[in-house]
mmCIF file of C-alpha atoms and ligand atoms in Angstrom:
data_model
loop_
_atom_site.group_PDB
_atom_site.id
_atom_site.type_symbol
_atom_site.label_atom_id
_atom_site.label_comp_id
_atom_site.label_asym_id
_atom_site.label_seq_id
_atom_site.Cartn_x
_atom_site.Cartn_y
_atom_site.Cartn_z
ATOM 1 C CA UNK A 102 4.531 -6.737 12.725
ATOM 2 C CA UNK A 103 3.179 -8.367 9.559
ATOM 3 C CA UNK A 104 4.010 -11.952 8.453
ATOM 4 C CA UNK A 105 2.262 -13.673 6.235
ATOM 5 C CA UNK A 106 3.324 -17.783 5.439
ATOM 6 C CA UNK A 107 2.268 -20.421 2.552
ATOM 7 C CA UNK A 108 -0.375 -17.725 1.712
ATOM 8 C CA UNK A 109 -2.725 -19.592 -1.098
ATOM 9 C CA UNK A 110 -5.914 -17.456 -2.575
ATOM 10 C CA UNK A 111 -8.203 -18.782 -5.101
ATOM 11 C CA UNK A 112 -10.615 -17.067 -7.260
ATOM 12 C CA UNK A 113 -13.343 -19.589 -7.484
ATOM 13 C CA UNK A 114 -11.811 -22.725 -8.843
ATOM 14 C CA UNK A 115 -8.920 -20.522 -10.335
ATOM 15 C CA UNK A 116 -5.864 -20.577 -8.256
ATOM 16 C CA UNK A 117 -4.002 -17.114 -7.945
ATOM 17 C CA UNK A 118 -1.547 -17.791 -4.777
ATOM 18 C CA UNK A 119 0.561 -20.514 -4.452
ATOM 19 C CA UNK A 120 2.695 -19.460 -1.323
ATOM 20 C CA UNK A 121 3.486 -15.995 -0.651
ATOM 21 C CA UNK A 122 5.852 -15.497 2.164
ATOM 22 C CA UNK A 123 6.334 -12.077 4.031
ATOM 23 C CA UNK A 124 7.659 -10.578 6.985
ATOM 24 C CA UNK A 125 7.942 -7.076 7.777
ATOM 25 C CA UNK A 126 9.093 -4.946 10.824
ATOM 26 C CA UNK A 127 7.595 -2.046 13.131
ATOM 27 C CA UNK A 128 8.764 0.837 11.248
ATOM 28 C CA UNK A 129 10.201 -0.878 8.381
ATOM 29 C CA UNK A 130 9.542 0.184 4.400
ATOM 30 C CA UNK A 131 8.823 -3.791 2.194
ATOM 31 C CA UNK A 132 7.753 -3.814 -1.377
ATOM 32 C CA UNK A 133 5.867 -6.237 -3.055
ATOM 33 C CA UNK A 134 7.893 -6.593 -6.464
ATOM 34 C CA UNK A 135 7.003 -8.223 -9.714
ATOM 35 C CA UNK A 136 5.982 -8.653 -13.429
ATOM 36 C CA UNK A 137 2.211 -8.115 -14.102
ATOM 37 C CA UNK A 138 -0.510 -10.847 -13.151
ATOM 38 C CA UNK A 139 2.035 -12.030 -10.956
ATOM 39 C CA UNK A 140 -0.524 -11.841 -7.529
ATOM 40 C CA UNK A 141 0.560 -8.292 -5.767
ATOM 41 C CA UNK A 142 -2.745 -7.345 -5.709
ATOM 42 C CA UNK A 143 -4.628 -10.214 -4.582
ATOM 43 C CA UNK A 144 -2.087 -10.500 -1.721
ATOM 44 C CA UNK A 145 -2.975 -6.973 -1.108
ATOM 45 C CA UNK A 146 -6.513 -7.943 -0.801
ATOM 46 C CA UNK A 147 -5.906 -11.196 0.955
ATOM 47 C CA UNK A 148 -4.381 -8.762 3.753
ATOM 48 C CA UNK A 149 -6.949 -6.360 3.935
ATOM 49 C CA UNK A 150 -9.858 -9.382 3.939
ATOM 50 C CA UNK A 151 -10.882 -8.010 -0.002
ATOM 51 C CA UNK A 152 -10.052 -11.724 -1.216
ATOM 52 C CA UNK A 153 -10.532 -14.870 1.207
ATOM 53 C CA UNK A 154 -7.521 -16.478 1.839
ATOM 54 C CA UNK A 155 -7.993 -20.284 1.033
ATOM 55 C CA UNK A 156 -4.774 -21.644 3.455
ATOM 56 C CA UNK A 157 -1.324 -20.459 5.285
ATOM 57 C CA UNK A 158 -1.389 -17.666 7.413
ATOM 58 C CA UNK A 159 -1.799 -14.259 7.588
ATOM 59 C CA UNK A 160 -0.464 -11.958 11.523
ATOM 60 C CA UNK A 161 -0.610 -8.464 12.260
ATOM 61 C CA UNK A 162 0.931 -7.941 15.415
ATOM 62 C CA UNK A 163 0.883 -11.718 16.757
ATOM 63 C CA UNK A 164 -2.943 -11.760 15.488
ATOM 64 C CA UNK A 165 -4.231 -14.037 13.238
ATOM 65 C CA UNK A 166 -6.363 -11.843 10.743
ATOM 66 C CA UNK A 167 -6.883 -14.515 8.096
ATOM 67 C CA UNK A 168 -9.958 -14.850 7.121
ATOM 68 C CA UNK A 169 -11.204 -11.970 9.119
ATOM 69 C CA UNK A 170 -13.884 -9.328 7.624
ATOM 70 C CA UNK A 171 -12.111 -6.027 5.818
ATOM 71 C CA UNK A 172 -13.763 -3.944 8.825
ATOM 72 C CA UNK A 173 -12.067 -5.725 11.947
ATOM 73 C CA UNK A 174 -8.550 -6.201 9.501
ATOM 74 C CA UNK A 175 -8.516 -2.558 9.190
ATOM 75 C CA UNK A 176 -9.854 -1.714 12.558
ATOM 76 C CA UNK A 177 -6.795 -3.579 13.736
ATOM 77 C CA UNK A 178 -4.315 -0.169 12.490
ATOM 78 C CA UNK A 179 -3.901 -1.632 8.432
ATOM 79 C CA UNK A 180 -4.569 1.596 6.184
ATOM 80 C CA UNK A 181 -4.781 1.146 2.692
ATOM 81 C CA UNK A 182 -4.626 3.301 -0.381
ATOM 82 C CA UNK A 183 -5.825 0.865 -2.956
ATOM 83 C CA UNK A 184 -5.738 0.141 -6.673
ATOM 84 C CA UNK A 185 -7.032 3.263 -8.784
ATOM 85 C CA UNK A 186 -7.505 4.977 -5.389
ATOM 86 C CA UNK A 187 -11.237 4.478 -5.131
ATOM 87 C CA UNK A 188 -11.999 8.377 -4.319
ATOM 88 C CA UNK A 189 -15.942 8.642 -3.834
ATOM 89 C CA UNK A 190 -16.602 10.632 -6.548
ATOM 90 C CA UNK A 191 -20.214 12.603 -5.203
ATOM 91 C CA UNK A 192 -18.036 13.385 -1.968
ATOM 92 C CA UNK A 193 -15.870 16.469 -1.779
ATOM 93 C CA UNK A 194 -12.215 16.370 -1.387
ATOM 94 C CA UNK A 195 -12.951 16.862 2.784
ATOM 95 C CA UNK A 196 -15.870 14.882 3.104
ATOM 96 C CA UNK A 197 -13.871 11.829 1.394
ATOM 97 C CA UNK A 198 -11.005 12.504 4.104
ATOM 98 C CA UNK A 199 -13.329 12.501 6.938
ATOM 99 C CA UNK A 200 -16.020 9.793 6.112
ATOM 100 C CA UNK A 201 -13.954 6.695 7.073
ATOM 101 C CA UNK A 202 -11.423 8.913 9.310
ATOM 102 C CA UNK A 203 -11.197 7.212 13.118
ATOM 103 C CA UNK A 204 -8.621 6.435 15.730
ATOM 104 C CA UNK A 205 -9.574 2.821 16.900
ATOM 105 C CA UNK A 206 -6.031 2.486 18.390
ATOM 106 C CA UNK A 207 -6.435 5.589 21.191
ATOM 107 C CA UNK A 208 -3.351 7.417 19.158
ATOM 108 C CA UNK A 209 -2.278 10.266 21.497
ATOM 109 C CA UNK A 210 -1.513 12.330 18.302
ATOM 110 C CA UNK A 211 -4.492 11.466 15.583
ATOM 111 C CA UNK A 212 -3.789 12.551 11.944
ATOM 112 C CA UNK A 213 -6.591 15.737 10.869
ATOM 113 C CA UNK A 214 -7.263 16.762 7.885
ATOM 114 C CA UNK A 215 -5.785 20.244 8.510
ATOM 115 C CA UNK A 216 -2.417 17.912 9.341
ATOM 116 C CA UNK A 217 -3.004 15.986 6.059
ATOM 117 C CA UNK A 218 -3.352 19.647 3.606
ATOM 118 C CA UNK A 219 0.337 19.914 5.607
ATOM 119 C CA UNK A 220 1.903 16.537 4.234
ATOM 120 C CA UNK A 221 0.275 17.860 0.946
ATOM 121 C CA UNK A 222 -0.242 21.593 0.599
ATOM 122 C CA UNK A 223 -2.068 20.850 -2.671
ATOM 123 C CA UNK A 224 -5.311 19.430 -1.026
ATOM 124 C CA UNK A 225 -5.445 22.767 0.956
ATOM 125 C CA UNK A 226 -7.425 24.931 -1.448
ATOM 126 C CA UNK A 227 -9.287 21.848 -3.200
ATOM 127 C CA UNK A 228 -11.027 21.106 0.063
ATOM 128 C CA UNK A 229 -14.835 21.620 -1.728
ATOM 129 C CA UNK A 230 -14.177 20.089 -4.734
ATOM 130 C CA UNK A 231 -15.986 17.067 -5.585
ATOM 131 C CA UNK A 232 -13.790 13.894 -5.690
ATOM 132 C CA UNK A 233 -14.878 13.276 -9.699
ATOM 133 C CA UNK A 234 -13.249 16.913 -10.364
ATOM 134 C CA UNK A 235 -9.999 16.080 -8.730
ATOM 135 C CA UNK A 236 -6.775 15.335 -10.704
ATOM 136 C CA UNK A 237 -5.391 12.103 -10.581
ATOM 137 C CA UNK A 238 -2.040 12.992 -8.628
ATOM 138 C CA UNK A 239 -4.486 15.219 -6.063
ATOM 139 C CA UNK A 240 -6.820 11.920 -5.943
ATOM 140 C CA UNK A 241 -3.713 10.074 -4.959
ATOM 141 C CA UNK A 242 -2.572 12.377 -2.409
ATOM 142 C CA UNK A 243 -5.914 12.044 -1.078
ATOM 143 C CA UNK A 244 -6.338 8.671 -0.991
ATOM 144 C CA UNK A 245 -2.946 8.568 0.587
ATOM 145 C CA UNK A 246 -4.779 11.315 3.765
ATOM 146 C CA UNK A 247 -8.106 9.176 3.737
ATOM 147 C CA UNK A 248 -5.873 6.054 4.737
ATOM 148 C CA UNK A 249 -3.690 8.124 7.348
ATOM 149 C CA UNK A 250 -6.947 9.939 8.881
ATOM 150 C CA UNK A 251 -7.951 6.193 10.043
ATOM 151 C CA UNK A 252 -4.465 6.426 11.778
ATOM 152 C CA UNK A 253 -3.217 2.895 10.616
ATOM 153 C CA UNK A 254 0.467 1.841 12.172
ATOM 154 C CA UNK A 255 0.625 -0.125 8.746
ATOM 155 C CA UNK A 256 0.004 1.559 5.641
ATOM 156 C CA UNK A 257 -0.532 -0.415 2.326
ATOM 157 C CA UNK A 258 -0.386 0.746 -1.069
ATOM 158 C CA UNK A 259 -0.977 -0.739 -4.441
ATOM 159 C CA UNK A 260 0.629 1.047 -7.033
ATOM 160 C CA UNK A 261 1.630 4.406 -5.616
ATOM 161 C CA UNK A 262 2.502 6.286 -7.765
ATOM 162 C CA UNK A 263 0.696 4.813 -10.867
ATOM 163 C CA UNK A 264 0.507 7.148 -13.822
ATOM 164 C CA UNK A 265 1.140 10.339 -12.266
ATOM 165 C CA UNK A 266 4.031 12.874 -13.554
ATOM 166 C CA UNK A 267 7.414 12.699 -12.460
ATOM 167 C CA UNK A 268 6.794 15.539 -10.485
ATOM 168 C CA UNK A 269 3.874 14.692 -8.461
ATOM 169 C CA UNK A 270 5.230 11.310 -8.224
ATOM 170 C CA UNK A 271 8.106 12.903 -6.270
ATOM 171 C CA UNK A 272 5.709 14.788 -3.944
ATOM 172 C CA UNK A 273 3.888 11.308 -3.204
ATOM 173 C CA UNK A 274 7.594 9.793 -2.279
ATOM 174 C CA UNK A 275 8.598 12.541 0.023
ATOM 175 C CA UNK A 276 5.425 12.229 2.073
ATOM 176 C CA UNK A 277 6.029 8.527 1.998
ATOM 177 C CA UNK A 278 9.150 9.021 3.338
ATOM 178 C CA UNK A 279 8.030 11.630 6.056
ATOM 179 C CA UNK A 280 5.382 9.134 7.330
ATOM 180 C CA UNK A 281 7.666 6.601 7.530
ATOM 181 C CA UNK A 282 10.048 8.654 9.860
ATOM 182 C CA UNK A 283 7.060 9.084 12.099
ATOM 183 C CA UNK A 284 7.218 5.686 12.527
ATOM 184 C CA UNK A 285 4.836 4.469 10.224
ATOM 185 C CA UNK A 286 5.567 0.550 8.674
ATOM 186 C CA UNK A 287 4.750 0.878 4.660
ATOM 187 C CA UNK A 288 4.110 -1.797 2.315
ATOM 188 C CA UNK A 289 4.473 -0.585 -1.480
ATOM 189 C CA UNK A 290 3.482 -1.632 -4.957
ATOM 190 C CA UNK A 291 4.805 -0.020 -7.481
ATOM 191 C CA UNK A 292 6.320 0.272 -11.124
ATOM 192 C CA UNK A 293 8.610 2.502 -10.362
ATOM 193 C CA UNK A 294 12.259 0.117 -9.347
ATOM 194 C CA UNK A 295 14.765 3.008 -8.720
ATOM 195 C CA UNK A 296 12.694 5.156 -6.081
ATOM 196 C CA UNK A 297 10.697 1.888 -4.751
ATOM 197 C CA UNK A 298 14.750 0.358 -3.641
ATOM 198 C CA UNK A 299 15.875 4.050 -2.695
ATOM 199 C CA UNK A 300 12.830 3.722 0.122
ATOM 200 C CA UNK A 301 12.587 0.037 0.722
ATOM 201 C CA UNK A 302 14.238 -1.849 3.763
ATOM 202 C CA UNK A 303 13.047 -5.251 2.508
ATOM 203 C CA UNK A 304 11.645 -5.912 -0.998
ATOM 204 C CA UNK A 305 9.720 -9.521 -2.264
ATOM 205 C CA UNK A 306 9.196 -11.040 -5.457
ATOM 206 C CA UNK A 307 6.163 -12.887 -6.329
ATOM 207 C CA UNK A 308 6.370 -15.205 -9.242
ATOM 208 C CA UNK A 309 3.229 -16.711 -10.194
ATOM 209 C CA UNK A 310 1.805 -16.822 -6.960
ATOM 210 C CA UNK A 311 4.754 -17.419 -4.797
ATOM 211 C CA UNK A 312 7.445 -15.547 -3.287
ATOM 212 C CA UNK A 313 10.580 -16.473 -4.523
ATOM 213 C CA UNK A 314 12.722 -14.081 -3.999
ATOM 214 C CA UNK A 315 13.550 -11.476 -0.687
ATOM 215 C CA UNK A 316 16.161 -9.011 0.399
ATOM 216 C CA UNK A 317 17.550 -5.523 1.150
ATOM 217 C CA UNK A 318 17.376 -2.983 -1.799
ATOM 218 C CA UNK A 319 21.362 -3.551 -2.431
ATOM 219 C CA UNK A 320 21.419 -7.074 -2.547
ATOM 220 C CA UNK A 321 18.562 -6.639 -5.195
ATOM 221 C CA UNK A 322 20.369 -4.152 -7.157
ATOM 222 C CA UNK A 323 23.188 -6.151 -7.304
ATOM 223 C CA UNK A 324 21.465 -9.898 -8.845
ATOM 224 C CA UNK A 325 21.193 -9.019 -12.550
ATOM 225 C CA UNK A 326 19.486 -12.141 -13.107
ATOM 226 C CA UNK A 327 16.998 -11.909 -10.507
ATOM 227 C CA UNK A 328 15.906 -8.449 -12.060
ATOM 228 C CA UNK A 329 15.774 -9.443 -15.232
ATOM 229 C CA UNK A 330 14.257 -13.085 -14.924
ATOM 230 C CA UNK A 331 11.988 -11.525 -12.275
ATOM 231 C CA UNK A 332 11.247 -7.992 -13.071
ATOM 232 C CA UNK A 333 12.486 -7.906 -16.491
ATOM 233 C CA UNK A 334 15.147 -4.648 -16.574
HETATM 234 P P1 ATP B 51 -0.903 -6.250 -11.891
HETATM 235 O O1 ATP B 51 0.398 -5.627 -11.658
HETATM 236 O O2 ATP B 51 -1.221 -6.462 -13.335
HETATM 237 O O3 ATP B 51 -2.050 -5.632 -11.115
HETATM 238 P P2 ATP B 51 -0.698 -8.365 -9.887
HETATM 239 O O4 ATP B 51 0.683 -8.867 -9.633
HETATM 240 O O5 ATP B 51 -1.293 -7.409 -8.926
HETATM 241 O O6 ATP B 51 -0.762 -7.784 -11.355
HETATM 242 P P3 ATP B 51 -3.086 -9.935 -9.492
HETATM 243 O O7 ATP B 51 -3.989 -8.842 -9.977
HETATM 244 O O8 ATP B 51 -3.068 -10.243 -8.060
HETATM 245 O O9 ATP B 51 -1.611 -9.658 -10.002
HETATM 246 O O10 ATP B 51 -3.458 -11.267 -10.322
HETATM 247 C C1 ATP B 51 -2.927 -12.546 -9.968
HETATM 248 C C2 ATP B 51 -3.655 -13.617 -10.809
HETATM 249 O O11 ATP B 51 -5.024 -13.674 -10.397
HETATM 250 C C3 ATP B 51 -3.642 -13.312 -12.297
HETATM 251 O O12 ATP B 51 -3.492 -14.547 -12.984
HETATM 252 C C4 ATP B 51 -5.007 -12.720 -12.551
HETATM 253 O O13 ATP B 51 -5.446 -13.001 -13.856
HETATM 254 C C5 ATP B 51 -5.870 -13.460 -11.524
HETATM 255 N N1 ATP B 51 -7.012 -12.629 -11.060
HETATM 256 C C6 ATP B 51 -6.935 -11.392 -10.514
HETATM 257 N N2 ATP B 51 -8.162 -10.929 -10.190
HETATM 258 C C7 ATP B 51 -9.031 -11.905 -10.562
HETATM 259 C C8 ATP B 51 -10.466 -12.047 -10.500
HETATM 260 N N3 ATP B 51 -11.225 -11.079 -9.972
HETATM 261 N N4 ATP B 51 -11.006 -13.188 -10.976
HETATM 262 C C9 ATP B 51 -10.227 -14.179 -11.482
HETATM 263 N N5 ATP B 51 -8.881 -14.129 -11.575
HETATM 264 C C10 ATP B 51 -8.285 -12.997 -11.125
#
């Protein structure tokens, strides 16, 4: 569904990606692993059209979207949920789950908001509130319904789960893992090792710009020295 090869990205004359390589499958959970500074997020952005790629190649679906504008790219069925969750903060909860909410794709069975307040019974009674007023675990949750309610068949997220409690970090899983057996393909960011290779099908490892290392969640577990040279634990 998504695979992405020699990716390079520079920031003006500053070089950030030096070769990312990534595949991942209809349906299938991949993370995007590795130590800070490392490029996660501009390959995020890369994807999504943020950041202009400056070589390699990025397909969704057999479609070259490299280079393409953020609108089209996400037009295309990518969803993301993005760094520090970008809530509109003058918007109410509702408003900021409807504003960008559309089904480009014709999906028989569109996400709602009502069907969103189900995947997180928290949003129900905080549908007025203004986005600035929102916690940040409910501001995740709802950037998490904003991306569904354009009903993406890839969902990106960069850092899920950042600085939220254990518990609410738990919540955000579970509904991870509930989209994903609706068929939804995930690609994850995140701090968090032990529930990111509980979830994951594939995981990569970006080193200074590159991928250099991929896998299934037990192989992973199992290469000390890839963890710790890599990931450091
Ligand atoms: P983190 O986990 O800290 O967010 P990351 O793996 O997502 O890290 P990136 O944010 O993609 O890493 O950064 C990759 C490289 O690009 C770093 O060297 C960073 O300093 C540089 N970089 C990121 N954003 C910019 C920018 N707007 N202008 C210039 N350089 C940048």
């Amino acid at each position: 569904m998504l695979k992405i090869s020699g990716l390079t990205s520079h920031y003006g004359s500053s070089q950030a990606l030096f070769g990312v390589d990534l595949a991942l499958g209809a349906g299938q959970v991949a993370t995007l692993l590795g130590r800070n500074g490392m490029g996660k997020t501009t390959t995020i952005n890369a994807i999504m059209g943020i950041v202009p790629p400056s070589g390699g190649s990025i397909s969704f679906d057999g479609v070259e979207i490299s280079g393409l504008p953020s609108f089209r790219i996400a037009r295309l069925g990518i969803g993301l949920v993005p760094e520090g969750r970008q809530i509109f903060p003058n918007l109410s909860m509702r408003e900021n789950l409807i504003a960008t909410a559309s089904n480009h794709l014709g999906h028989p069975d569109p996400w709602t908001a009502e069907r969103v307040y189900e995947l997180f019974p928290e949003l129900a009674t905080r549908a007025g509130s203004m986005g600035n007023l929102l916690s940040g675990g409910e501001q995740q949750m709802l950037a998490i319904g904003r991306a569904l309610m354009t009903n993406p068949r890839l969902l990106i997220l960069d850092e899920a789960t950042e600085g939220l409690a254990p518990m609410i970090r738990q919540k955000i899983w579970a509904a991870l893992k509930a989209i994903r057996a609706d068929g939804l393909s995930i690609l994850v960011v995140d701090k968090n090792l032990s529930d990111l290779l509980k979830f994951a099908d594939v995981n990569f490892i970006l080193a200074r710009g590159k991928t250099v290392w991929s896998g299934g969640s037990e192989a992973l577990r199992a290469d000390r020295s890839v963890l710790q040279r890599h990931l450091g634990v």
